[in-house]
Every structure is written in structure tokens, then in C-alpha cells.
């Protein structure tokens, strides 16, 4: 399939237009066709291993997630389908639901037997809702009844207490439109929205469940499903509730994208890649966005190109389990070969008409390209730092956790690091953790475990964690330009306990990382190998070492990550004075910041 010519007048940053999005969608859909079952009810893609739900579930996943892409492609073309995508999926609907739950070569697993089928029911229902006149309304009554019977169990309460509640919401929205079990569907919608309300913390941020899990699920699930449902249902009351939340989230979300198009790789399910662009498109679709049309397309096209230009699809044209190319340490056990096709959500912009300003206005720069910024995402305990000279984004984590782990449990590298960036990757496996502060007990580094947020400000964030029983570590980050001040107050550790601070994990071709001791560490800056990260092999991280000197020991360092050529030492970017537990830093631009660790220590859980 020929690639459309770039248009650098309309899209000076990416060169891409709507035609590129349509061509990419068609190419992805055509390349999965050889892996369809004889009746086209399953699409079982090759991969290194099945998910924990098994190969049949993986075949349903491959079908459902590519069906969503086909639905967005055809619905956005006002029903035109020159490649016959929907006809194939119509055949698959009939074959998959003919004998569900059986070991037939086309049969879909039942939700009662395979929990993952609940997840996939949302993509199927959304695809049917988007293409109802073109597909659902043309099915025979028997097939419609079978499909509805397969979908109905999704209306039961969610078996997983997180964003899974929104899968039932999405199925219910379609069934309401189709006039099937409307009272039961309405009850499911109310119950699902009530549950996620418990997790809304304000300023556009949800936790993905009762733990403090803040990640891209905010964008591609927790805002995506309620807002899109309200839009498709024409429910003004719901859209008035959830639309402003999406707008508030996008005000932060846009700061997570590098000038090269990369979103910050933090959290889980990163194999969905350009699904991170779904929320900006949704803002444009519903009118609830702080982004200009040109910035929306610049973000989305930049993200799509970032991954496609770096090997996200293999020689067969299939999306792989990884970030750029395949990267097994990134992959959760629930993910199978079809899982990456949730990236289909990133094509939501095709629902916008071709004459919409998001397609016709010239691209505009992203925040990371316009100015140096430091921005706190207060409900999540995150601090984002961007630099216009290199377009690089750094995320400092003082409040996002995935699970309530106990001291000594292995950290999740997607949540437990103190910092992430768009051009580095967290180390995994047995490698020394990057951007980590640890006590060394018998030569073994402690884990971070859950971090309790203490405070955020315009240039700072702080948190508390318990690496060992009876030991607390109060950690704080101040940021300005590309410089970071990292402070850790260790409370309750035995005198003489070794500690280690690591810096950014960079590849030989990557950006420059710097780490400079200020207080509590020895003068030597070491270097630790961390192997391969999602950014590539040969990764190394700088390290500082020190020793506790009593019941309260303070450790302070300056750090920097930059793609600027020949950067000056980070020690030249800030002068730090330590007066007991009061830190004063005078930055290179002449501004001064104070960090009072005693004041932070006085905060207790009742004050948070």
C-alpha cells in the first residue's frame, strides 16, 4: 500500500495528514487478515507466549481490538469501506457466537469461563455502536440475538475493582442504543459510574482502583469510556459532568509528550503505545479540551509516527509486545500477542470529519517545545519537568503506586522509580534500579514500596516511604530548567548503614545524565550497568554512595538529564546551602528556592 506524501505546510512538525492515519489503519487491518480463523471469528496472532488467559482468549482479543480499529476507520469514513473490513468482521461475529464456549476453531470463550472476555466485550460493543447502521442493523435476527446473549454477562458487577467497571458501562451503552435489556443496561451504567466516582481525586485525575495507581489508564480508560459514552448517547448531563474532568486532565496530559512524540513510559500496559493519543482526540471530538486543533493533531501524529518509525510493527506488519520493538520485560502476564492492538484507541480522531480543524489547521508546537516548565499534578503526587532546548520530558514520582506491597517485596519498575523520562527506560530484572534511593543491607538494595505523598508545589514534590521496618525515608525533588535537586532524609536507620542514590539509565546513544553529590554522599560518582531497557541495550546509570550517621541522616544531590550537546556540569546550575534540615538552592537563572525537610517531617497521615 503506497504511503501518502508528507505535507510539511499543513503539518510542519510531523508531515502527516488524515490520509496517513487512514492508510496506517488499513495497513494494520490488512496485515492481521492472514491470522484469522477459517470463519473469521478469532484472530490468533503469533507471539512469544500466550497470555495467562490462554490462546483462545488471545484469539478473541486479536479479533475484538482490531474490530475496534475497523469500526473507527469505517465510521470515520461515513460508512465507506473500500477494503471490506466490516464484511469480514460481520462474518466473524456470526462464527464466533455460533457455538460460544466450545473448542470450535472460531468460537468465542464465555465470560463465565474466561474473565478476559469481559475486557474484550467493551471493544466489540463500542465497535458495534460506532458502526450500527453499517453492520448491526444489517445482521440477521438470529445473529443479533446470539451476539447480544454473549454480551449480556458484561452487565454484571465487575470481577476486578478498577477500570474494568467501565467495560460493562460500554456494553450497556450499546445495548441501550439497540433496545436490548435497557433497564438492566441503565442500572449497569449507574453502578459503573458510581464506582469510579470513588476514585476521582480532582483536577482531572482518577486512581485506577483503591490503590494509588496513576498512569496512562487515566487517558485511555478512565476518561475515555465515560466521556465517549456520554457523547455517543447524546447525554448532556453526563457530558457536563465528565467533559470538564477530561479537559482538566488534558491540561496535564499534554505535558507528558516529548517533542519527538514519545509519551512518558511509566505505569503498566505500555505496549498499547499510541493509545495515549486517544484522550486528546476525545477532547477534540467532544469540545472538552484546552488544546488547539493544531496541537491536538501534532501530539497524536507525533506519537503515532514515534512508534511506527522505531519498529513498533514487525516484518509482517504486526504490532509487537514492547515499546519500540519487542521488549519482554515490559509485558504484563495478562498480555498476549493481540494485546497491543488496544493502540486502536489512538485512531479515535478518525471520527472527526475531514473538514474538522483538528485535520485542517496547521500543526502547533507542544508544551515541551515551547518553554521550560515544571508542573505539579497534585492529586497524583507527580511533578513534570520539560525543557524546550531538547524537547525532553521528565516525570518525578512522589505518589503513584500500583499495589500495596509490603517491605521487601519486589518493586514494580513502572511505578516505584523516583523519576521517569521520555528518553530513558526503567531498568528491570536483577539490574540496579535507576532513579532510586536505597539502603544497602548485606549488599542488597532495599525496595521503595508504596510512596505516601506529602506535598506538591509549583517546583517540587515530596513523599515518604518505608524501606525497612521502623525506617522511614522522606524524599523530595526540586526542579528548575534541566536541573533537579534530590533530597532524602533517612529516619530510624542504624548508624553506619550504607545508602545508594542512582541516576538516569541512559544508552550510549541517549541523552547525557549527570549526578553530583552535595551533602551526605562521598565525593566519588560511580557507574552501574543496568543492561537493556525499553530504549535499547548497553544502559548504564550513575550512582552515589554514603553512610547514615545517626537516627536522622540527610543526603542531597543534584541531577540532570539533557539532550543538549556538551552540557555544562549540573553543579554549575545550582548552588545549594544546607542548614540543618533547611535546604536553599540558588539556580543559575538567579531564582532561589527553599526546602524545609523538618516541616515536611512534621506532616502526618491525618494532615494529608
PDB file of N, CA and C in Angstrom, residues 52-53 111 114-119 154 156-168 191-192 195-196 199 208-211 217 222 268 334 402:
ATOM      1  N   UNK A  52      -1.965 -15.123  30.227  1.00  0.00           N
ATOM      2  CA  UNK A  52      -2.397 -16.063  31.259  1.00  0.00           C
ATOM      3  C   UNK A  52      -3.838 -16.535  31.047  1.00  0.00           C
ATOM      4  N   UNK A  53      -4.572 -15.910  30.132  1.00  0.00           N
ATOM      5  CA  UNK A  53      -5.938 -16.347  29.850  1.00  0.00           C
ATOM      6  C   UNK A  53      -5.993 -17.435  28.790  1.00  0.00           C
ATOM      7  N   UNK A 111     -17.778 -15.422  29.026  1.00  0.00           N
ATOM      8  CA  UNK A 111     -17.273 -14.597  30.120  1.00  0.00           C
ATOM      9  C   UNK A 111     -17.246 -15.368  31.435  1.00  0.00           C
ATOM     10  N   UNK A 114     -13.918 -17.303  31.023  1.00  0.00           N
ATOM     11  CA  UNK A 114     -12.702 -16.544  30.706  1.00  0.00           C
ATOM     12  C   UNK A 114     -12.939 -15.083  31.047  1.00  0.00           C
ATOM     13  N   UNK A 115     -12.389 -14.654  32.151  1.00  0.00           N
ATOM     14  CA  UNK A 115     -12.640 -13.292  32.635  1.00  0.00           C
ATOM     15  C   UNK A 115     -12.191 -12.234  31.638  1.00  0.00           C
ATOM     16  N   UNK A 116     -11.133 -12.528  30.897  1.00  0.00           N
ATOM     17  CA  UNK A 116     -10.618 -11.556  29.935  1.00  0.00           C
ATOM     18  C   UNK A 116     -11.650 -11.208  28.871  1.00  0.00           C
ATOM     19  N   UNK A 117     -12.599 -12.101  28.634  1.00  0.00           N
ATOM     20  CA  UNK A 117     -13.628 -11.827  27.628  1.00  0.00           C
ATOM     21  C   UNK A 117     -14.452 -10.598  27.993  1.00  0.00           C
ATOM     22  N   UNK A 118     -14.540 -10.267  29.284  1.00  0.00           N
ATOM     23  CA  UNK A 118     -15.253  -9.055  29.698  1.00  0.00           C
ATOM     24  C   UNK A 118     -14.545  -7.821  29.144  1.00  0.00           C
ATOM     25  N   UNK A 119     -13.229  -7.829  29.190  1.00  0.00           N
ATOM     26  CA  UNK A 119     -12.457  -6.709  28.645  1.00  0.00           C
ATOM     27  C   UNK A 119     -12.746  -6.556  27.158  1.00  0.00           C
ATOM     28  N   UNK A 154     -21.628  -9.107  30.591  1.00  0.00           N
ATOM     29  CA  UNK A 154     -20.784  -7.951  30.920  1.00  0.00           C
ATOM     30  C   UNK A 154     -21.536  -6.929  31.751  1.00  0.00           C
ATOM     31  N   UNK A 156     -23.073  -7.572  34.471  1.00  0.00           N
ATOM     32  CA  UNK A 156     -22.952  -7.924  35.889  1.00  0.00           C
ATOM     33  C   UNK A 156     -21.868  -7.064  36.546  1.00  0.00           C
ATOM     34  N   UNK A 157     -21.849  -6.982  37.876  1.00  0.00           N
ATOM     35  CA  UNK A 157     -20.772  -6.235  38.547  1.00  0.00           C
ATOM     36  C   UNK A 157     -19.401  -6.729  38.129  1.00  0.00           C
ATOM     37  N   UNK A 158     -18.465  -5.817  38.033  1.00  0.00           N
ATOM     38  CA  UNK A 158     -17.120  -6.152  37.574  1.00  0.00           C
ATOM     39  C   UNK A 158     -16.420  -7.083  38.562  1.00  0.00           C
ATOM     40  N   UNK A 159     -15.755  -8.128  38.057  1.00  0.00           N
ATOM     41  CA  UNK A 159     -14.986  -9.003  38.949  1.00  0.00           C
ATOM     42  C   UNK A 159     -13.646  -8.408  39.362  1.00  0.00           C
ATOM     43  N   UNK A 160     -13.242  -7.323  38.730  1.00  0.00           N
ATOM     44  CA  UNK A 160     -11.986  -6.649  39.071  1.00  0.00           C
ATOM     45  C   UNK A 160     -12.322  -5.210  39.438  1.00  0.00           C
ATOM     46  N   UNK A 161     -11.827  -4.776  40.593  1.00  0.00           N
ATOM     47  CA  UNK A 161     -12.247  -3.480  41.131  1.00  0.00           C
ATOM     48  C   UNK A 161     -11.296  -2.373  40.689  1.00  0.00           C
ATOM     49  N   UNK A 162     -11.327  -2.113  39.396  1.00  0.00           N
ATOM     50  CA  UNK A 162     -10.548  -0.983  38.861  1.00  0.00           C
ATOM     51  C   UNK A 162     -11.241  -0.501  37.591  1.00  0.00           C
ATOM     52  N   UNK A 163     -10.488  -0.088  36.584  1.00  0.00           N
ATOM     53  CA  UNK A 163     -11.112   0.430  35.360  1.00  0.00           C
ATOM     54  C   UNK A 163     -12.001  -0.593  34.658  1.00  0.00           C
ATOM     55  N   UNK A 164     -11.974  -1.845  35.083  1.00  0.00           N
ATOM     56  CA  UNK A 164     -12.834  -2.865  34.489  1.00  0.00           C
ATOM     57  C   UNK A 164     -14.321  -2.519  34.609  1.00  0.00           C
ATOM     58  N   UNK A 165     -14.713  -1.726  35.584  1.00  0.00           N
ATOM     59  CA  UNK A 165     -16.116  -1.341  35.703  1.00  0.00           C
ATOM     60  C   UNK A 165     -16.609  -0.657  34.424  1.00  0.00           C
ATOM     61  N   UNK A 166     -15.705  -0.066  33.687  1.00  0.00           N
ATOM     62  CA  UNK A 166     -16.103   0.701  32.506  1.00  0.00           C
ATOM     63  C   UNK A 166     -16.351  -0.180  31.285  1.00  0.00           C
ATOM     64  N   UNK A 167     -15.951  -1.448  31.346  1.00  0.00           N
ATOM     65  CA  UNK A 167     -16.269  -2.348  30.243  1.00  0.00           C
ATOM     66  C   UNK A 167     -17.776  -2.645  30.227  1.00  0.00           C
ATOM     67  N   UNK A 168     -18.333  -2.891  31.403  1.00  0.00           N
ATOM     68  CA  UNK A 168     -19.775  -3.085  31.475  1.00  0.00           C
ATOM     69  C   UNK A 168     -20.532  -1.841  31.057  1.00  0.00           C
ATOM     70  N   UNK A 191     -24.295   2.059  38.088  1.00  0.00           N
ATOM     71  CA  UNK A 191     -23.415   1.388  39.053  1.00  0.00           C
ATOM     72  C   UNK A 191     -21.946   1.603  38.699  1.00  0.00           C
ATOM     73  N   UNK A 192     -21.638   1.527  37.417  1.00  0.00           N
ATOM     74  CA  UNK A 192     -20.248   1.679  36.993  1.00  0.00           C
ATOM     75  C   UNK A 192     -19.737   3.091  37.243  1.00  0.00           C
ATOM     76  N   UNK A 195     -19.058   3.735  40.874  1.00  0.00           N
ATOM     77  CA  UNK A 195     -17.829   3.137  41.408  1.00  0.00           C
ATOM     78  C   UNK A 195     -16.606   3.981  41.072  1.00  0.00           C
ATOM     79  N   UNK A 196     -16.488   4.459  39.850  1.00  0.00           N
ATOM     80  CA  UNK A 196     -15.291   5.242  39.536  1.00  0.00           C
ATOM     81  C   UNK A 196     -15.321   6.599  40.223  1.00  0.00           C
ATOM     82  N   UNK A 199     -13.029   7.038  43.054  1.00  0.00           N
ATOM     83  CA  UNK A 199     -11.595   7.159  42.757  1.00  0.00           C
ATOM     84  C   UNK A 199     -11.228   8.498  42.147  1.00  0.00           C
ATOM     85  N   UNK A 208      -6.638   4.338  39.589  1.00  0.00           N
ATOM     86  CA  UNK A 208      -7.172   3.140  38.934  1.00  0.00           C
ATOM     87  C   UNK A 208      -7.446   2.066  39.978  1.00  0.00           C
ATOM     88  N   UNK A 209      -8.452   2.321  40.813  1.00  0.00           N
ATOM     89  CA  UNK A 209      -8.779   1.424  41.909  1.00  0.00           C
ATOM     90  C   UNK A 209      -8.476   2.075  43.242  1.00  0.00           C
ATOM     91  N   UNK A 210      -8.552   1.279  44.299  1.00  0.00           N
ATOM     92  CA  UNK A 210      -8.362   1.835  45.633  1.00  0.00           C
ATOM     93  C   UNK A 210      -6.904   2.150  45.954  1.00  0.00           C
ATOM     94  N   UNK A 211      -5.963   1.524  45.242  1.00  0.00           N
ATOM     95  CA  UNK A 211      -4.570   1.907  45.471  1.00  0.00           C
ATOM     96  C   UNK A 211      -4.265   3.175  44.669  1.00  0.00           C
ATOM     97  N   UNK A 217      -3.728   4.851  32.169  1.00  0.00           N
ATOM     98  CA  UNK A 217      -5.123   4.402  32.228  1.00  0.00           C
ATOM     99  C   UNK A 217      -6.076   5.573  32.465  1.00  0.00           C
ATOM    100  N   UNK A 222     -10.101   5.608  31.970  1.00  0.00           N
ATOM    101  CA  UNK A 222     -10.962   6.231  32.986  1.00  0.00           C
ATOM    102  C   UNK A 222     -11.649   7.496  32.492  1.00  0.00           C
ATOM    103  N   UNK A 268       1.792   0.746  33.732  1.00  0.00           N
ATOM    104  CA  UNK A 268       1.701  -0.573  33.113  1.00  0.00           C
ATOM    105  C   UNK A 268       1.026  -0.485  31.748  1.00  0.00           C
ATOM    106  N   UNK A 334      -0.859 -10.612  31.821  1.00  0.00           N
ATOM    107  CA  UNK A 334      -2.190 -10.637  31.240  1.00  0.00           C
ATOM    108  C   UNK A 334      -2.179 -10.305  29.751  1.00  0.00           C
ATOM    109  N   UNK A 402       1.258   0.977  42.284  1.00  0.00           N
ATOM    110  CA  UNK A 402       0.336   0.031  41.647  1.00  0.00           C
ATOM    111  C   UNK A 402      -0.336  -0.867  42.661  1.00  0.00           C
TER     112      UNK A 402
END
